Short mmCIF file of C-alpha atoms in Angstrom, two decimals:
data_model
loop_
_atom_site.label_atom_id
_atom_site.label_comp_id
_atom_site.label_asym_id
_atom_site.label_seq_id
_atom_site.Cartn_x
_atom_site.Cartn_y
_atom_site.Cartn_z
CA PHE A 268 166.13 112.89 156.30
CA GLU A 269 164.18 110.47 158.41
CA GLY A 270 160.97 108.48 158.14
CA ASP A 271 158.30 110.13 156.03
CA GLN A 272 160.69 112.75 154.65
CA LEU A 273 162.99 110.04 153.32
CA VAL A 274 160.07 108.22 151.68
CA ALA A 275 158.76 111.47 150.17
CA GLN A 276 162.15 112.32 148.68
CA SER A 277 162.44 108.83 147.19
CA VAL A 278 158.98 109.11 145.62
CA ILE A 279 159.86 112.48 144.09
CA PHE A 280 162.87 110.95 142.31
CA PHE A 281 160.76 108.03 141.11
CA ILE A 282 157.94 110.23 139.77
CA ALA A 283 160.31 112.70 138.13
CA GLY A 284 162.11 109.89 136.30
CA LEU A 285 158.88 108.19 135.29
CA GLU A 286 157.26 111.38 134.02
CA THR A 287 160.20 112.48 131.87
CA SER A 288 160.46 109.03 130.29
CA ALA A 289 156.72 108.85 129.65
CA VAL A 290 156.62 112.33 128.11
CA THR A 291 159.61 111.57 125.88
CA MET A 292 158.02 108.31 124.70
CA THR A 293 154.72 110.09 124.05
CA PHE A 294 156.35 112.76 121.90
CA GLY A 295 158.43 110.11 120.12
CA LEU A 296 155.31 108.12 119.23
CA PHE A 297 153.58 111.33 118.17
CA GLU A 298 156.42 112.14 115.77
CA LEU A 299 156.48 108.57 114.43
CA ALA A 300 152.73 108.80 113.76
CA LYS A 301 153.31 112.03 111.82
CA HIS A 302 156.13 110.46 109.78
CA PRO A 303 155.12 106.95 108.66
CA ASP A 304 158.28 106.58 106.55
CA ILE A 305 160.45 107.01 109.65
CA GLN A 306 158.11 104.76 111.64
CA GLU A 307 158.54 102.01 109.05
CA ARG A 308 162.33 102.36 109.09
CA VAL A 309 162.39 102.09 112.90
CA ARG A 310 160.04 99.10 112.74
CA SER A 311 162.24 97.37 110.16
CA GLU A 312 165.33 97.95 112.28
CA ILE A 313 163.63 96.50 115.37
CA LEU A 314 162.29 93.46 113.48
CA GLY A 315 165.73 92.85 111.98
CA ILE A 316 167.33 92.91 115.43
CA ILE A 317 164.68 90.59 116.88
CA GLU A 318 165.23 88.09 114.06
CA ASP A 319 168.99 88.33 114.61
CA GLY A 320 169.17 86.92 118.12
CA GLY A 321 166.33 88.52 120.03
CA LEU A 322 166.01 91.63 122.11
CA THR A 323 169.17 91.76 124.21
CA TYR A 324 171.09 94.71 125.60
CA GLU A 325 173.81 94.19 123.00
CA ASN A 326 171.27 94.11 120.17
CA VAL A 327 169.52 97.24 121.44
CA LEU A 328 172.88 99.04 121.21
CA LYS A 329 172.98 98.08 117.51
CA MET A 330 169.76 100.04 116.82
CA LYS A 331 171.47 103.17 115.52
CA TYR A 332 168.44 104.60 113.70
CA LEU A 333 166.20 104.16 116.74
CA ALA A 334 168.83 105.98 118.83
CA GLN A 335 168.81 108.82 116.29
CA VAL A 336 165.02 109.04 116.52
CA VAL A 337 165.18 109.18 120.33
CA ASN A 338 167.88 111.86 120.20
CA GLU A 339 165.84 113.92 117.74
CA THR A 340 162.79 113.58 119.99
CA LEU A 341 164.85 114.85 122.92
CA ARG A 342 166.11 117.73 120.78
CA LEU A 343 162.60 118.74 119.71
CA TYR A 344 160.95 118.13 123.09
CA PRO A 345 163.61 118.40 125.80
CA PRO A 346 162.52 117.20 129.25
CA ALA A 347 164.33 120.19 130.76
CA PRO A 348 163.90 123.03 128.23
CA ILE A 349 165.85 125.42 130.44
CA ILE A 350 169.11 123.62 129.62
CA ASP A 351 170.69 125.29 126.61
CA ARG A 352 172.49 123.24 124.01
CA VAL A 353 175.40 124.54 122.02
CA ALA A 354 176.22 123.26 118.55
CA SER A 355 179.67 121.74 118.26
CA GLU A 356 179.89 122.82 114.60
CA ASP A 357 178.55 125.70 112.53
CA TYR A 358 175.40 124.87 110.62
CA LYS A 359 174.87 126.11 107.07
#
């Protein structure tokens, strides 16, 4: 790739990454609006982390419930629905 082609390819990667993140966040907020009890639990977790040393990378990793909410959002609204997922265990 050279010149304009290189720029165009770079922009495609940028837009694709931005769009998938924006769509995931939109669906996540939609689900939180539908489930105020879950929204409150996520909010409490975030406020607890902020009070316990601020918003750092290490503290974000401690937000287990928020991570579960994001994973559930990705399960319900996958950015690439063509990719099949296989359960690692049988579900009853």
